Structures are given as C-alpha cells and as structure tokens.
C-alpha positions as a printed Julia matrix, in Angstrom:
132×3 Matrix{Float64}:
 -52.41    9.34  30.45
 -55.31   12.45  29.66
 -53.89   12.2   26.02
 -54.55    8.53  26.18
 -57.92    8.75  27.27
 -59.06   12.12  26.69
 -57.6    12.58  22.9
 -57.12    8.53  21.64
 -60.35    7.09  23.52
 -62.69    9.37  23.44
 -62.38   10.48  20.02
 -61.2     6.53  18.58
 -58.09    8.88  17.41
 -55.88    5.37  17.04
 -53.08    7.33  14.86
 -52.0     8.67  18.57
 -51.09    4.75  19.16
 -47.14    5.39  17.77
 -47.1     8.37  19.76
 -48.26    6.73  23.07
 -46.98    3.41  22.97
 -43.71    1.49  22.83
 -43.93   -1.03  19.15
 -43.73   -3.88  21.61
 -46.24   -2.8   24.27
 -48.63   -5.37  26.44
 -51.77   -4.69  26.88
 -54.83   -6.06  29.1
 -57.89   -4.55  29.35
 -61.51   -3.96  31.59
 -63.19   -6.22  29.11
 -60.65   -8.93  29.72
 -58.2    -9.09  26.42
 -54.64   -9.64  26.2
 -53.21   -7.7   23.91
 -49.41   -7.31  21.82
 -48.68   -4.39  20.09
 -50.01   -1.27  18.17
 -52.21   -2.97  15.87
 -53.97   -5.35  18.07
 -54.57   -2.7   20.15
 -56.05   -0.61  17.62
 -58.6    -3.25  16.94
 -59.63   -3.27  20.56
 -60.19    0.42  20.79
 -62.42    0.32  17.52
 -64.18   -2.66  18.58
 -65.44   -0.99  21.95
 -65.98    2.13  20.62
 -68.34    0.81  17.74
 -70.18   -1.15  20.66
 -70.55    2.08  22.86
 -71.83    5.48  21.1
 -70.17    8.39  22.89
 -67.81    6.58  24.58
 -66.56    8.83  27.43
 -63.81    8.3   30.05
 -63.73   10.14  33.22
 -60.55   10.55  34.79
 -61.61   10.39  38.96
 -58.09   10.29  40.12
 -54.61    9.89  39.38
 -51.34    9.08  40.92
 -47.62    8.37  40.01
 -44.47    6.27  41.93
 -41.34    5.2   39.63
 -42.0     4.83  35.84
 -45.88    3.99  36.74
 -49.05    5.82  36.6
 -51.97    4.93  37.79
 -55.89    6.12  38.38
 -59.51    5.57  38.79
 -61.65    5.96  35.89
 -65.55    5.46  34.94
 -65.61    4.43  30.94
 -69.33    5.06  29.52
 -71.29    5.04  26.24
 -74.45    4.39  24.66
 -74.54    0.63  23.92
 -75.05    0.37  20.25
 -73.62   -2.6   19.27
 -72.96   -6.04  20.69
 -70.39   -6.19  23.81
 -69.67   -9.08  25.93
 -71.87  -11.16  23.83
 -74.77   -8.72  24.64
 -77.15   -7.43  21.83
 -77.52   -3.26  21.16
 -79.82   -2.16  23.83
 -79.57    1.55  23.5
 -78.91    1.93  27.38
 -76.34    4.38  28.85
 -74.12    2.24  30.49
 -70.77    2.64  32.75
 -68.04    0.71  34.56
 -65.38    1.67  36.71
 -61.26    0.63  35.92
 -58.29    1.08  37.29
 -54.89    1.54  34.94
 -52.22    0.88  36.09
 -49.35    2.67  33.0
 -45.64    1.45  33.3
 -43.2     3.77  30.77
 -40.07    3.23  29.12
 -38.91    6.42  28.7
 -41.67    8.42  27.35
 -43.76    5.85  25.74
 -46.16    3.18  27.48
 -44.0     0.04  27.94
 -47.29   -2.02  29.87
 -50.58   -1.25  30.08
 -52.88   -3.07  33.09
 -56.92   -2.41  33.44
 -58.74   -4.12  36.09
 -62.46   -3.06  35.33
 -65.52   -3.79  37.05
 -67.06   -6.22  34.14
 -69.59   -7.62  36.28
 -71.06   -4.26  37.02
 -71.23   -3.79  33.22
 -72.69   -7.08  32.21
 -75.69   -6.21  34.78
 -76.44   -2.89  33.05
 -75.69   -4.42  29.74
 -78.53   -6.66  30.64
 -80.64   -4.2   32.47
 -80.47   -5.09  35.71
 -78.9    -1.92  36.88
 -80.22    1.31  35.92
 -78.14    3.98  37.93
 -76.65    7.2   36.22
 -72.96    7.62  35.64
C-alpha cells in the first residue's frame, strides 16, 4: 500500500501498475470510476494527476485483517486542470478516502475508495478554504 501511494501516485510512476496489481484487477475510486484492469487504471491515475499539480497522498492510518488492507488517507494537489467538471483554479485543494486493498497473493486482486467528493467539489469551487 506506501508503494502504491507513496512511489505510483505521487510520482504518476504507472510502470509500478504490473508490479502492484493482478491483470484482472477492479478498481473504484474517490472520484467515482469503475475501473477493469491495468490500462484503464493507468488512464485514471494520469487523468487526476494532470488535474492536480503536486498531487500528494498522506497515509493517516492503516490497518490489516485476512487478505485486506485498509486506511485513511488525505489526497491533495494544486488544481491545474479541469476535475469533476470544474475549470483550473489554482487552489490547493484536499479530500479525505478510505481504501479498502483485497490481495491475491501478493498482488492487488480489488481495489475500493470511498472519498469525500463533496468536500472536494466545495473547495474545487471555493467554498472551502481550509489547509490540508
């Protein structure tokens, strides 16, 4: 999971994908998507890393049962491109997600996000203007 977000996100390193993920993995993200396989995947990361300069995740917590891992994260970056329909605004902004990682054998099998989109879409818009 830190080479997943620490390594592949934050540096949009997407030939770590193969090394992560099983071929056949699901996917569904904070932003909402539903995703099958590497390359679909791929697309995702580069989208939301185009739309978000210095895209940073912060791992908060973690925690394992069974083949599963799971955390709390805060994903941030300066928005730079359209996201969620929103124009660039420049803003720093942030959401919280939780991931929930189910393995088959050593590679990531299922991958489940629940992120806080709303909180996004209001400092996507300006309406919040807390820090990180």
């Amino acid at each position: 999971m830190r080479v997943f977000y620490k390594e592949m996100w934050d540096h949009a390193n997407t030939a770590l994908v193969p090394q992560i993920f099983h071929p056949d993995f699901t996917f569904r993200g904070s932003l909402g998507p539903r995703l099958l396989g590497h390359q679909q995947f791929i697309e995702y990361v580069e989208l939301v890393t185009r739309a978000l300069g210095q895209y940073t995740s912060d791992i908060l917590a973690l925690g394992e049962e069974g083949s599963q891992v799971f955390g709390k994260l805060r994903f941030h970056g300066y928005h730079r491109g359209e996201l969620l329909g929103v124009p660039p605004t420049g803003r720093h902004v942030w959401w919280y997600g939780t991931p929930i990682f189910t393995f088959d054998g050593d590679l990531v099998r299922d991958l489940w996000v629940l992120g806080d989109v709303y909180g996004l879409m209001r400092r996507l818009q300006g309406e919040i203007e807390d820090a990180a």
